[in-house]
Short mmCIF file of C-alpha atoms in Angstrom, two decimals:
data_model
loop_
_atom_site.label_atom_id
_atom_site.label_comp_id
_atom_site.label_asym_id
_atom_site.label_seq_id
_atom_site.Cartn_x
_atom_site.Cartn_y
_atom_site.Cartn_z
CA GLN A 1 188.61 135.74 -148.75
CA PRO A 2 185.09 135.19 -150.05
CA SER A 3 184.32 136.40 -153.50
CA THR A 4 182.37 139.56 -153.68
CA ASN A 5 180.51 138.22 -156.79
CA HIS A 6 178.68 135.48 -154.84
CA HIS A 7 175.05 136.31 -154.15
CA PRO A 8 172.60 134.05 -152.34
CA LYS A 9 170.00 132.37 -154.61
CA PRO A 10 166.46 133.62 -154.50
CA TYR A 11 164.01 131.74 -152.21
CA HIS A 12 161.94 130.19 -155.05
CA GLN A 13 165.01 128.61 -156.63
CA GLN A 14 166.07 127.13 -153.30
CA ASN A 15 162.57 125.72 -152.83
CA ASN A 16 162.61 124.13 -156.31
CA ASN A 17 165.94 122.47 -155.57
CA ARG A 18 164.60 121.03 -152.33
CA ASN A 19 161.51 119.62 -154.11
CA ARG A 20 163.72 118.03 -156.79
CA ASP A 21 165.90 116.42 -154.12
CA ASN A 22 162.82 115.05 -152.33
CA ARG A 23 161.51 113.50 -155.57
CA ASN A 24 164.85 111.88 -156.29
CA GLN A 25 164.90 110.41 -152.80
CA ARG A 26 161.39 108.99 -153.22
CA ASN A 27 162.21 107.45 -156.62
CA THR A 28 165.37 105.94 -155.19
CA HIS A 29 163.41 104.49 -152.30
CA HIS A 30 160.79 103.11 -154.70
CA LEU A 31 163.35 101.36 -156.86
CA ALA A 32 165.00 99.89 -153.81
CA LEU A 33 161.91 97.91 -152.78
CA PRO A 34 162.59 94.22 -152.41
CA PRO A 35 161.75 92.39 -155.69
CA THR A 36 159.63 89.88 -153.79
CA ARG A 37 157.16 92.57 -152.72
CA ARG A 38 156.78 93.98 -156.24
CA SER A 39 156.31 90.55 -157.85
CA ALA A 40 153.60 89.67 -155.32
CA VAL A 41 151.19 92.17 -156.92
CA ALA A 42 149.02 90.36 -159.51
CA VAL A 43 148.08 92.34 -162.60
CA ARG A 44 144.61 91.49 -163.90
CA PRO A 45 143.88 92.34 -167.54
CA LEU A 46 140.91 94.57 -168.21
CA PHE A 47 139.24 92.08 -170.58
CA ALA A 48 140.04 88.58 -169.37
CA GLU A 49 139.26 85.65 -171.67
CA PRO A 50 136.55 83.33 -170.35
CA PRO A 51 137.69 79.91 -169.19
CA SER A 52 137.71 77.33 -171.92
CA ALA A 53 134.75 74.95 -171.94
CA ASP A 54 135.33 71.40 -170.89
CA THR A 55 134.60 69.42 -174.02
CA SER A 56 134.56 66.19 -172.08
CA ALA A 57 131.38 67.36 -170.33
CA LYS A 58 129.35 67.35 -173.55
CA ALA A 59 126.78 64.60 -173.89
CA ASP A 60 127.86 61.70 -176.07
CA PRO A 61 124.96 60.60 -178.33
CA PHE A 62 126.46 57.12 -178.45
CA ASP A 63 126.60 56.80 -174.68
CA VAL A 64 123.06 55.48 -174.19
CA PRO A 65 122.47 52.91 -171.44
CA ARG A 66 121.30 49.54 -172.71
CA PRO A 67 118.61 47.52 -170.94
CA ASP A 68 119.25 44.33 -169.05
CA PRO A 69 118.74 41.50 -171.60
CA SER A 70 116.51 39.71 -169.11
CA VAL A 71 113.79 42.40 -169.46
CA LEU A 72 113.58 42.17 -173.26
CA THR A 73 110.77 40.39 -175.07
CA SER A 74 113.38 38.14 -176.66
CA ALA A 75 114.09 36.67 -173.19
CA LYS A 76 110.48 35.58 -172.68
CA PRO A 77 109.00 32.19 -173.62
CA ASP A 78 107.96 31.68 -177.24
CA ASP A 79 104.23 32.08 -176.64
CA GLU A 80 104.75 35.35 -174.79
CA GLN A 81 106.96 36.68 -177.59
CA GLN A 82 104.23 35.92 -180.12
CA LEU A 83 101.64 37.64 -177.94
CA VAL A 84 103.77 40.78 -177.53
CA PHE A 85 104.38 40.93 -181.29
CA ALA A 86 100.64 40.68 -181.99
CA GLN A 87 99.87 43.33 -179.37
CA ILE A 88 102.35 45.78 -180.88
CA LEU A 89 100.86 45.25 -184.35
CA ALA A 90 97.39 45.86 -182.92
CA VAL A 91 98.51 49.09 -181.23
CA ILE A 92 100.03 50.37 -184.49
CA ALA A 93 96.88 49.45 -186.42
CA VAL A 94 94.60 51.21 -183.93
CA GLY A 95 96.89 54.25 -183.81
CA THR A 96 96.89 54.45 -187.61
CA ALA A 97 93.09 54.30 -187.70
CA LEU A 98 92.85 57.06 -185.10
CA PHE A 99 95.25 59.26 -187.06
CA VAL A 100 93.24 58.69 -190.27
CA ALA A 101 90.08 59.64 -188.37
CA LEU A 102 91.84 62.79 -187.14
CA LEU A 103 92.78 63.72 -190.69
CA SER A 104 89.24 63.04 -191.89
CA GLY A 105 87.85 65.24 -189.12
CA LEU A 106 90.22 68.03 -190.10
CA GLU A 107 89.12 67.63 -193.71
CA GLY A 108 85.51 68.11 -192.65
CA LEU A 109 86.30 71.20 -190.60
CA LEU A 110 88.26 73.05 -193.26
CA PRO A 111 86.54 74.86 -196.12
CA GLU A 112 85.88 72.67 -199.13
CA GLY A 113 89.02 72.04 -201.16
CA TRP A 114 91.53 73.29 -198.58
CA PHE A 115 92.45 69.89 -197.27
CA GLY A 116 92.87 68.56 -200.82
CA VAL A 117 95.27 71.36 -201.69
CA TRP A 118 97.32 70.72 -198.54
CA ARG A 119 97.36 66.98 -199.20
CA ASP A 120 98.13 67.04 -202.92
CA TYR A 121 100.74 69.81 -202.89
CA THR A 122 102.63 69.18 -199.65
CA TRP A 123 102.56 65.44 -199.01
CA PRO A 124 103.76 63.52 -202.11
CA VAL A 125 107.01 65.33 -202.90
CA PRO A 126 108.53 65.53 -199.38
CA LEU A 127 107.48 61.96 -198.54
CA GLY A 128 108.80 60.71 -201.87
CA LEU A 129 112.18 62.38 -201.42
CA ILE A 130 112.49 61.07 -197.85
CA PHE A 131 111.86 57.49 -198.92
CA ALA A 132 114.10 57.79 -201.97
CA ALA A 133 116.94 58.92 -199.70
CA ALA A 134 116.15 56.10 -197.26
CA GLY A 135 116.35 53.61 -200.14
CA VAL A 136 119.83 54.84 -201.05
CA ALA A 137 120.85 54.53 -197.39
CA HIS A 138 120.05 50.81 -197.51
CA PHE A 139 123.16 50.48 -199.67
CA THR A 140 125.41 53.24 -198.37
CA LEU A 141 124.69 52.21 -194.75
CA GLU A 142 124.16 48.55 -195.47
CA ASP A 143 125.37 47.25 -192.11
CA ALA A 144 122.95 49.51 -190.24
CA PHE A 145 119.89 48.13 -192.04
CA VAL A 146 121.10 44.54 -192.12
CA ALA A 147 121.37 44.65 -188.33
CA ILE A 148 117.63 45.32 -187.88
CA VAL A 149 116.27 42.65 -190.24
CA PRO A 150 114.42 40.10 -188.07
CA GLN A 151 116.08 36.73 -188.32
CA LYS A 152 113.99 33.84 -189.53
CA GLY A 153 112.26 32.19 -186.57
CA THR A 154 112.13 35.37 -184.50
CA TRP A 155 109.33 35.85 -181.96
CA GLY A 156 109.08 32.26 -180.94
CA GLY A 157 109.18 30.94 -184.51
CA LEU A 158 106.43 33.32 -185.70
CA TRP A 159 108.58 35.11 -188.28
CA GLN A 160 108.87 32.80 -191.28
CA VAL A 161 109.14 35.26 -194.18
CA PRO A 162 111.02 33.56 -197.04
CA ALA A 163 113.88 34.97 -199.12
CA PRO A 164 113.32 33.47 -202.58
CA GLY A 165 116.41 33.52 -204.78
CA ALA A 166 118.76 34.62 -202.00
CA GLU A 167 121.07 31.60 -202.45
CA ALA A 168 121.20 32.04 -206.22
CA LEU A 169 122.17 35.68 -205.72
CA GLY A 170 124.75 34.78 -203.09
CA LEU A 171 123.02 36.86 -200.44
CA SER A 172 122.32 36.16 -196.81
CA TYR A 173 118.76 36.26 -195.50
CA GLU A 174 119.34 39.67 -193.90
CA LYS A 175 121.05 41.25 -196.93
CA TYR A 176 118.34 39.96 -199.24
CA HIS A 177 115.62 41.77 -197.33
CA CYS A 178 117.81 44.85 -196.87
CA TYR A 179 118.38 45.15 -200.61
CA TRP A 180 114.87 44.58 -201.92
CA THR A 181 113.34 47.00 -199.41
CA GLY A 182 115.98 49.57 -200.36
CA VAL A 183 115.13 49.26 -204.05
CA ALA A 184 111.42 49.43 -203.27
CA GLU A 185 111.81 52.53 -201.10
CA PHE A 186 113.89 54.32 -203.72
CA GLY A 187 111.60 53.39 -206.62
CA GLY A 188 108.41 54.08 -204.69
CA GLY A 189 109.75 57.39 -203.41
CA VAL A 190 110.72 58.58 -206.89
CA MET A 191 107.36 57.49 -208.31
CA LEU A 192 105.48 59.28 -205.54
CA ALA A 193 107.47 62.52 -205.91
CA THR A 194 107.18 62.63 -209.71
CA SER A 195 103.46 61.85 -209.52
CA GLY A 196 102.99 64.67 -207.04
CA LEU A 197 104.72 67.03 -209.48
CA SER A 198 102.57 65.71 -212.36
CA LEU A 199 105.70 64.68 -214.27
CA THR A 200 104.21 61.30 -215.17
CA GLY A 201 100.78 60.08 -216.11
CA ILE A 202 100.66 57.89 -213.01
CA PRO A 203 97.99 59.00 -210.52
CA VAL A 204 99.40 59.71 -207.08
CA GLN A 205 97.02 57.16 -205.54
CA LEU A 206 99.00 54.25 -207.02
CA PRO A 207 102.45 55.00 -205.55
CA ALA A 208 100.76 56.05 -202.30
CA ALA A 209 99.08 52.64 -202.04
CA LEU A 210 102.36 50.89 -202.80
CA MET A 211 104.17 52.93 -200.17
CA PHE A 212 101.47 52.08 -197.63
CA LEU A 213 102.09 48.36 -198.24
CA LEU A 214 105.86 48.88 -198.10
CA VAL A 215 105.75 50.74 -194.77
CA ALA A 216 103.51 48.01 -193.38
CA SER A 217 105.93 45.33 -194.58
CA VAL A 218 108.97 46.92 -192.90
CA THR A 219 107.16 47.64 -189.63
CA PRO A 220 108.39 44.31 -188.16
CA ALA A 221 111.96 45.63 -188.42
CA ASN A 222 111.03 48.45 -186.05
CA ILE A 223 109.31 46.01 -183.72
CA TYR A 224 112.43 43.84 -183.82
CA MET A 225 114.52 46.78 -182.63
CA TYR A 226 112.25 47.07 -179.59
CA THR A 227 111.80 43.42 -178.68
CA HIS A 228 115.45 42.46 -179.20
CA ASP A 229 117.20 45.81 -178.57
CA ALA A 230 118.66 45.62 -182.08
CA GLN A 231 120.78 48.65 -182.97
CA MET A 232 121.84 50.02 -186.34
CA GLY A 233 125.56 49.45 -185.94
CA PRO A 234 128.36 51.50 -184.37
CA ASN A 235 127.94 54.50 -186.71
CA VAL A 236 124.33 55.25 -185.76
CA PRO A 237 123.44 56.53 -182.26
CA PRO A 238 121.52 53.88 -180.34
CA ILE A 239 117.87 54.34 -179.42
CA ALA A 240 117.01 54.83 -175.78
CA TYR A 241 115.07 51.92 -174.35
CA PRO A 242 112.13 51.90 -174.12
CA GLU A 243 111.07 55.54 -174.59
CA GLY A 244 112.90 55.96 -177.89
CA HIS A 245 110.79 53.23 -179.47
CA TYR A 246 107.54 54.98 -178.58
CA GLY A 247 108.44 57.77 -180.98
CA ARG A 248 109.24 55.27 -183.72
CA ALA A 249 105.84 53.64 -183.25
CA VAL A 250 104.08 57.00 -183.55
CA ALA A 251 106.08 57.73 -186.72
CA GLN A 252 104.89 54.43 -188.22
CA MET A 253 101.28 55.36 -187.45
CA VAL A 254 101.67 58.81 -189.03
CA LEU A 255 103.29 57.44 -192.21
CA LEU A 256 100.67 54.73 -192.62
CA GLY A 257 97.90 57.27 -192.06
CA LEU A 258 99.29 59.73 -194.60
CA PHE A 259 99.71 57.10 -197.28
CA TRP A 260 96.22 55.76 -196.55
CA LYS A 261 94.68 59.19 -197.09
CA LEU A 262 96.71 59.73 -200.23
CA ALA A 263 95.74 56.37 -201.67
CA LEU A 264 92.03 56.61 -200.87
CA GLN A 265 91.37 60.27 -201.65
#
């Protein structure tokens, strides 16, 4: 016999029970999905890291193509080598004269005294420090500078600069000229910088004239790099041929012109 205490549940409670059962069925169905379907969904992070750069794609400063030896001046007959050497010297001389004329024209255009202030207060010290550092490099990077000293007899026998006392000092021809130019660059650079700062009684015109002669005397080393594709060893990036040597020639003209103006002010 049914109990008289049993009363049917209200409608809203029955509805809540049915909703709970439906949710449980859906959750059970969701968990029962095959694992292969769930793992196929790729999750992409909101802030993805950029792909790493390929370091191998960076340009290697040492990977500079070298010219065919047959196109170099050193492969030409002796008389042609001598002619090319003379032509390069003439180009540097003319370029230096043009740069001096440019500086003189600028001096005439500026108000009186302005060019002198620019020349006297901004040229000697930087140039002196640069050449003093270059002189030290002749010893710290000895192999690099020895490699660009023209060998005796270069340019069809034209280069016959002696090396007095090299045997007594136990030095090769190349090391001899590497060392004395290094000492001269360091000493001349220090003298020029200290004169520009008025730390000595030496007028700036004297070291400037000496540095002009020194730059002129080492110009053949730069020409040798062009005519023979001489490089400054494995630790210094090679110079592109021939366009890289055009810049070096212009630098020689500028240095010679600056020292000329300093010496003859």
